[in-house]
mmCIF file of C-alpha atoms in Angstrom:
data_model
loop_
_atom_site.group_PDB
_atom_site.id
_atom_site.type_symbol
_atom_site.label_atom_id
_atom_site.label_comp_id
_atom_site.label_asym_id
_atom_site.label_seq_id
_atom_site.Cartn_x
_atom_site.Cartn_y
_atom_site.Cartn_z
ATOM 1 C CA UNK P 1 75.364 105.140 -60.256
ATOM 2 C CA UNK P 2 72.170 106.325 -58.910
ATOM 3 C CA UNK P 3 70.509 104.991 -56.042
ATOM 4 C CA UNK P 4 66.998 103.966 -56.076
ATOM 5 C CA UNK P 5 66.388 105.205 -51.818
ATOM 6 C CA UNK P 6 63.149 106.457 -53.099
ATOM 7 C CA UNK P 7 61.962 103.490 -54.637
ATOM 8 C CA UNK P 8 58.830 101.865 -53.776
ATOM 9 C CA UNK P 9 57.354 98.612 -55.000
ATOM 10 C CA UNK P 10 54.539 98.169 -52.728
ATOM 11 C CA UNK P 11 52.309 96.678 -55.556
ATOM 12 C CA UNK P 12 54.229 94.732 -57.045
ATOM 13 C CA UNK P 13 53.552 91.128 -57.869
ATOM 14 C CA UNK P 14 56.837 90.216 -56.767
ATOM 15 C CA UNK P 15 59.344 90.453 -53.608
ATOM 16 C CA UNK P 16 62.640 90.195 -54.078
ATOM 17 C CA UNK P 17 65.859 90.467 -51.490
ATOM 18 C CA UNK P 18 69.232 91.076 -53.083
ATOM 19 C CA UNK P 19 72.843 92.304 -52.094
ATOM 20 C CA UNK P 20 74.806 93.496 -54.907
ATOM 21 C CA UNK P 21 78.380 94.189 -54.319
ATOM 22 C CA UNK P 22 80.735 96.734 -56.041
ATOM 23 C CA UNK P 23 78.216 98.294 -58.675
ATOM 24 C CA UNK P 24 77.727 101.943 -57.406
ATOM 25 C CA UNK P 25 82.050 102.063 -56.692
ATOM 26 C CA UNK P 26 84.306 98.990 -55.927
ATOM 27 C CA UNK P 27 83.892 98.960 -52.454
ATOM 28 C CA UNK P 28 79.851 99.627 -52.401
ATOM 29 C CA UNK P 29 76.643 97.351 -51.323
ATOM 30 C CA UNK P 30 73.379 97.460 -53.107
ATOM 31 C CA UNK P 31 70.053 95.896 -50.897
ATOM 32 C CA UNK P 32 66.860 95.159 -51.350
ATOM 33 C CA UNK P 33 64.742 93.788 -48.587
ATOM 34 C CA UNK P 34 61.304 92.813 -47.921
ATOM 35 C CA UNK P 35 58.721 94.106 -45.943
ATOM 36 C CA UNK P 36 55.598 91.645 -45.129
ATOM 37 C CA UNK P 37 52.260 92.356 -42.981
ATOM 38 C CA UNK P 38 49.779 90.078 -42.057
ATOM 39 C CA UNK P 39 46.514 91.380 -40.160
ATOM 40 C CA UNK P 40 45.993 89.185 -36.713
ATOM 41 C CA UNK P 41 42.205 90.195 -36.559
ATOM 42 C CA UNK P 42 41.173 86.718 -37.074
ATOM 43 C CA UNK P 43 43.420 85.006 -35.007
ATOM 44 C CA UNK P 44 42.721 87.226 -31.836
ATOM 45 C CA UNK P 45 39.204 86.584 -32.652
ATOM 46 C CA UNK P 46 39.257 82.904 -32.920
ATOM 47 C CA UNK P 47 41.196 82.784 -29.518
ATOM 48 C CA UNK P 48 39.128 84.960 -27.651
ATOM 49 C CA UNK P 49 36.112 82.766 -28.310
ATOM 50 C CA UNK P 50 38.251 79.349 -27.673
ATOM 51 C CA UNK P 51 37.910 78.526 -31.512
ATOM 52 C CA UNK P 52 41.954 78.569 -31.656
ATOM 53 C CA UNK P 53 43.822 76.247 -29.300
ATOM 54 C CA UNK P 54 45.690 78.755 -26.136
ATOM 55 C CA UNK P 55 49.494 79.784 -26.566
ATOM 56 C CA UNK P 56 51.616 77.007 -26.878
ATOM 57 C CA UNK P 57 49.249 74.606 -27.780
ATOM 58 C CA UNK P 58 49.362 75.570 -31.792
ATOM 59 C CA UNK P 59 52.291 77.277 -34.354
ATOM 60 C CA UNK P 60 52.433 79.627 -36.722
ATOM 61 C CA UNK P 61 54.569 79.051 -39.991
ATOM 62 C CA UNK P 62 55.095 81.661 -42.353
ATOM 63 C CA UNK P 63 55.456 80.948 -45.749
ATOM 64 C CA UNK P 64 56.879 82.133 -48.904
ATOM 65 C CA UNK P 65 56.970 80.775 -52.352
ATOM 66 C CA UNK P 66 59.614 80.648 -54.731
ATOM 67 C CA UNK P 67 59.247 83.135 -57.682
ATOM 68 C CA UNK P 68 60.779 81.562 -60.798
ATOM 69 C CA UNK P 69 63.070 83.885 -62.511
ATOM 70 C CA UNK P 70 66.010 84.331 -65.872
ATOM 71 C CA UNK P 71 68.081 86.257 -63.621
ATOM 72 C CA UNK P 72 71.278 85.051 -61.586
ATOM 73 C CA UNK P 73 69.877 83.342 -58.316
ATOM 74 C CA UNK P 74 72.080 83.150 -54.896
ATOM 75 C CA UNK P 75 73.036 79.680 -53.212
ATOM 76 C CA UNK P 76 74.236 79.174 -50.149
ATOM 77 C CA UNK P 77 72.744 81.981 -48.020
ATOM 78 C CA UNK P 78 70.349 83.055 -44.917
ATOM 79 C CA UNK P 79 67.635 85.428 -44.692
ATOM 80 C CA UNK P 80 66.692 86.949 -41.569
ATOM 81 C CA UNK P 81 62.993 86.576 -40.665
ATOM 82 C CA UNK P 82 62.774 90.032 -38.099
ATOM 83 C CA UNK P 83 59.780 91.928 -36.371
ATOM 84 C CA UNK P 84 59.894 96.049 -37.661
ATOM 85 C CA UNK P 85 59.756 97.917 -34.920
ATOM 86 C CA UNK P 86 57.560 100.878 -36.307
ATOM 87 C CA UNK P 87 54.376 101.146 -38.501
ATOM 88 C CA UNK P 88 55.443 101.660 -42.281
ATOM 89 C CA UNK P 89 53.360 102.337 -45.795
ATOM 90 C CA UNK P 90 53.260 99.693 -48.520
ATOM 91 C CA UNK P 91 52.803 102.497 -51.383
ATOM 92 C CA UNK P 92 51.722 101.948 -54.561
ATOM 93 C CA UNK P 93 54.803 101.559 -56.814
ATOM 94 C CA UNK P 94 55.565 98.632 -59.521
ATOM 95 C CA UNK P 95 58.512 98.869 -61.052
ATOM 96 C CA UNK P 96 61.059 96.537 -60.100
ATOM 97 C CA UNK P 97 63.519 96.921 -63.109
ATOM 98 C CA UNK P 98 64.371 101.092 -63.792
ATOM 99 C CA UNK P 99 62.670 101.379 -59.574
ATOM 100 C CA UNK P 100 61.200 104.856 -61.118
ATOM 101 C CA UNK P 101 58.660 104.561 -59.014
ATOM 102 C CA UNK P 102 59.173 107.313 -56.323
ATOM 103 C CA UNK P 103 57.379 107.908 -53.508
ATOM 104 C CA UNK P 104 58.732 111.441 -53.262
ATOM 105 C CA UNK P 105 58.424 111.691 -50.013
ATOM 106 C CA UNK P 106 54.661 110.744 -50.242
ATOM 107 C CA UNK P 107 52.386 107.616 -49.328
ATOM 108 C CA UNK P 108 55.194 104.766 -49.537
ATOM 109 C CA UNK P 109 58.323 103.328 -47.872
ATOM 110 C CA UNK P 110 61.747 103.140 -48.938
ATOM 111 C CA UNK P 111 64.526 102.777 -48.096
ATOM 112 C CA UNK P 112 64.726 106.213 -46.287
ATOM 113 C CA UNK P 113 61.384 106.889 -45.391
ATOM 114 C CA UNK P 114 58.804 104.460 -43.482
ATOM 115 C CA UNK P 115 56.090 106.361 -44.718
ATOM 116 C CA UNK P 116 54.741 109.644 -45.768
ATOM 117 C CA UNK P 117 56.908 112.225 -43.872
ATOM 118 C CA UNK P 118 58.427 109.798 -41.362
ATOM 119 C CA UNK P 119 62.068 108.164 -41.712
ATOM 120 C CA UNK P 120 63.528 104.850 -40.651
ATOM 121 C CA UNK P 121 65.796 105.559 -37.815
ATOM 122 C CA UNK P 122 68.126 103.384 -39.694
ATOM 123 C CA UNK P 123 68.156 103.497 -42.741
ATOM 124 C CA UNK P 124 66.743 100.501 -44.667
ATOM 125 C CA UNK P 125 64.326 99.570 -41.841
ATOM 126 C CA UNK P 126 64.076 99.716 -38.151
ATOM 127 C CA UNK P 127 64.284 95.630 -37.053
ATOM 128 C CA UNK P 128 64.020 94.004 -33.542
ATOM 129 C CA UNK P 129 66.998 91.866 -34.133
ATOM 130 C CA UNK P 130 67.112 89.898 -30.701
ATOM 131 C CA UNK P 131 64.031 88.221 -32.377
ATOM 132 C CA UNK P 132 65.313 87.095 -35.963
ATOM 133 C CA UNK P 133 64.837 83.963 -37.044
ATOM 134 C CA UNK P 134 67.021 82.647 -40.178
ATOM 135 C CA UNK P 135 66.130 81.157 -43.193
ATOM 136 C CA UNK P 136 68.867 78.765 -44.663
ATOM 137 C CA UNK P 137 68.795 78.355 -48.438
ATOM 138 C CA UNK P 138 71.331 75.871 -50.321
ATOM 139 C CA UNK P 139 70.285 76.148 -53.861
ATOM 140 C CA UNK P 140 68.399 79.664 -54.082
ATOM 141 C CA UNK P 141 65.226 77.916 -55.867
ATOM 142 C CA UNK P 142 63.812 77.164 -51.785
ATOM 143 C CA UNK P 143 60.192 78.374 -50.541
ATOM 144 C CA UNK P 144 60.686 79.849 -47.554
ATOM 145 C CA UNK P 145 58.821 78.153 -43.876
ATOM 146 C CA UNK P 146 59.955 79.654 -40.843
ATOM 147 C CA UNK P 147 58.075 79.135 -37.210
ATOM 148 C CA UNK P 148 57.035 82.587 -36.038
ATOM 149 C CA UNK P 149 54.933 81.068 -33.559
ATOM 150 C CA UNK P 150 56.745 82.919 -31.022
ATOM 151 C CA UNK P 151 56.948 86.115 -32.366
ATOM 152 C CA UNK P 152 52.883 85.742 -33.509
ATOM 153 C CA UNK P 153 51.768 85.628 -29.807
ATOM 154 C CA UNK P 154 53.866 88.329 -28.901
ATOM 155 C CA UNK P 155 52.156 90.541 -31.521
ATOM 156 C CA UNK P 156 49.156 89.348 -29.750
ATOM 157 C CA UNK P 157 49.970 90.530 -26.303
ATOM 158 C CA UNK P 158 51.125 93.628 -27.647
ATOM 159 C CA UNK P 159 52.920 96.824 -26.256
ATOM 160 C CA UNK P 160 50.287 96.941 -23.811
ATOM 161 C CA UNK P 161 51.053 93.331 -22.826
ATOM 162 C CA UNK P 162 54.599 93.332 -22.380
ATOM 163 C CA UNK P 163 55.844 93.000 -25.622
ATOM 164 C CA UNK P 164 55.314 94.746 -28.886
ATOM 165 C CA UNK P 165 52.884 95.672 -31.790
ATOM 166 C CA UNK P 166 52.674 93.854 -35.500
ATOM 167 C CA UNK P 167 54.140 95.801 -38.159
ATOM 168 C CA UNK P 168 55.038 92.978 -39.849
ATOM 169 C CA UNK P 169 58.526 91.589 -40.701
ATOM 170 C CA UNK P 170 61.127 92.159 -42.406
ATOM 171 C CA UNK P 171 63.063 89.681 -44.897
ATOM 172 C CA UNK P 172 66.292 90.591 -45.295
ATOM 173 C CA UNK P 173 69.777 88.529 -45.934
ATOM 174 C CA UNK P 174 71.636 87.981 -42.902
ATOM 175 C CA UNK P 175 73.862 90.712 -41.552
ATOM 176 C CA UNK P 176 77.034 87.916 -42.508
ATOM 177 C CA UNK P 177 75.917 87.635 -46.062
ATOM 178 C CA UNK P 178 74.662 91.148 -46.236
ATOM 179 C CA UNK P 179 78.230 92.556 -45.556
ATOM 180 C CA UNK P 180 80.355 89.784 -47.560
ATOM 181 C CA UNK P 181 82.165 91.672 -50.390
ATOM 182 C CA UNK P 182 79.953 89.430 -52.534
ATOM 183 C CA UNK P 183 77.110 89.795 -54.413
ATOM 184 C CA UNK P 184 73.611 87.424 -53.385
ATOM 185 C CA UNK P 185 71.657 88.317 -56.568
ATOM 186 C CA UNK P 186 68.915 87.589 -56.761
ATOM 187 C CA UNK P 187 65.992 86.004 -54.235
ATOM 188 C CA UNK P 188 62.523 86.357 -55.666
ATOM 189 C CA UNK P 189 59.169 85.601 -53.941
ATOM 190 C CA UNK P 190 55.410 85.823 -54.882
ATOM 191 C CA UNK P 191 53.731 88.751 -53.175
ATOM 192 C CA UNK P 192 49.614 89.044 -52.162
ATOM 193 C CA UNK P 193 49.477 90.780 -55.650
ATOM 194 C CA UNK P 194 50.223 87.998 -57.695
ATOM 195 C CA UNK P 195 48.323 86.335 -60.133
ATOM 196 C CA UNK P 196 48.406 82.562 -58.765
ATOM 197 C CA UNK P 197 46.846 82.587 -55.444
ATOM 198 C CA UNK P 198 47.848 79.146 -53.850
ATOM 199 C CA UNK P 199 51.371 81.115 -54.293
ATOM 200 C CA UNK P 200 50.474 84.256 -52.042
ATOM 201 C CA UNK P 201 52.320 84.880 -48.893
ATOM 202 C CA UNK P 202 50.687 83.277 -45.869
ATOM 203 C CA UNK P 203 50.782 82.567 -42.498
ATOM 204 C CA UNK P 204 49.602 78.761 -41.709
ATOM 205 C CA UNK P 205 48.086 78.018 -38.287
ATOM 206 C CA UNK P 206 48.883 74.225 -36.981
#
């Protein structure tokens, strides 16, 4: 009945992307999304001393591993793999059961707020959608690999080079799936916190 909004679980061991449908009233949605940043300081370093093959001669995969869980998993879905369009805070909080963890309109994101005294223009995450790529899962127990070469070399450029900055991505079901009166709970990942570090969020260069 009440809304976690001001939830953060920025170090937590775990990321997770649900929808949940008809909990809060009969006709409501519950999300959870994901927001992922990887630093490019090694990358634009390699290629500005010709250590890292020129744009369009190498990818970029990100990749996501599977989080083994007792809870009810979805099947048959797609995430959205998007660029945010503003800078955000990961925050500090853990708990990904009761989400007590509030950023009270401190250091953090949420759902409201991108970080300490700034909101989302929408809420739930400002998103570059004319750039998402989509994830298709059949049984829910997938890792997730998605070419971002694209979107990687336009981070590079940058603002200043025609295209825009890296603040990450966001991992979010599809908009289809996302507004299905059905629930897609629930799509667990490893995060950089965890434990088994062969499982940590990366992006692979090929």
């Amino acid at each position: 009945v009440t809304r976690g909004t001001g939830s953060n679980m920025g170090a937590s061991d775990i990321l997770e992307v649900f929808s949940i449908f008809g909990q809060q009233s009969s006709s409501s949605y519950e999300y959870a999304r994901v927001l992922i940043q990887f630093p490019l300081d090694e990358i634009t370093t390699q290629r500005a001393v010709g250590t890292m093959a020129a744009s369009g001669s190498v990818e970029f995969h990100l990749k996501l591993y599977n989080a083994i869980h007792t809870e009810q998993v979805p099947t048959k879905f797609d995430l959205f793999v998007v660029p945010i369009s503003q800078s955000w805070q990961e925050g500090t909080g853990l708990d990904m059961v009761e989400y007590t963890d509030l950023t009270y309109d401190r250091e953090g994101s949420n759902w409201i707020n991108s970080s300490s005294g700034s909101t989302w223009t929408t809420q739930g995450g400002d998103y570059l959608f004319a750039e998402a790529l989509t994830a298709s899962f059949d049984t829910g127990l997938e890792d997730l690999t998605v070419d971002v070469s694209a979107i990687v070399e336009k981070w590079i450029k940058g603002l200043s080079g025609g295209h825009y900055n890296n603040y990450g991505f966001g991992i979010k079901l599809s908009s289809a799936n996302e507004n299905t009166p059905k629930s897609f709970f629930t799509k667990k990942f490893f995060a950089r916190n965890t434990e088994f570090y062969f499982k940590k969020p990366v992006i692979e260069v090929g």
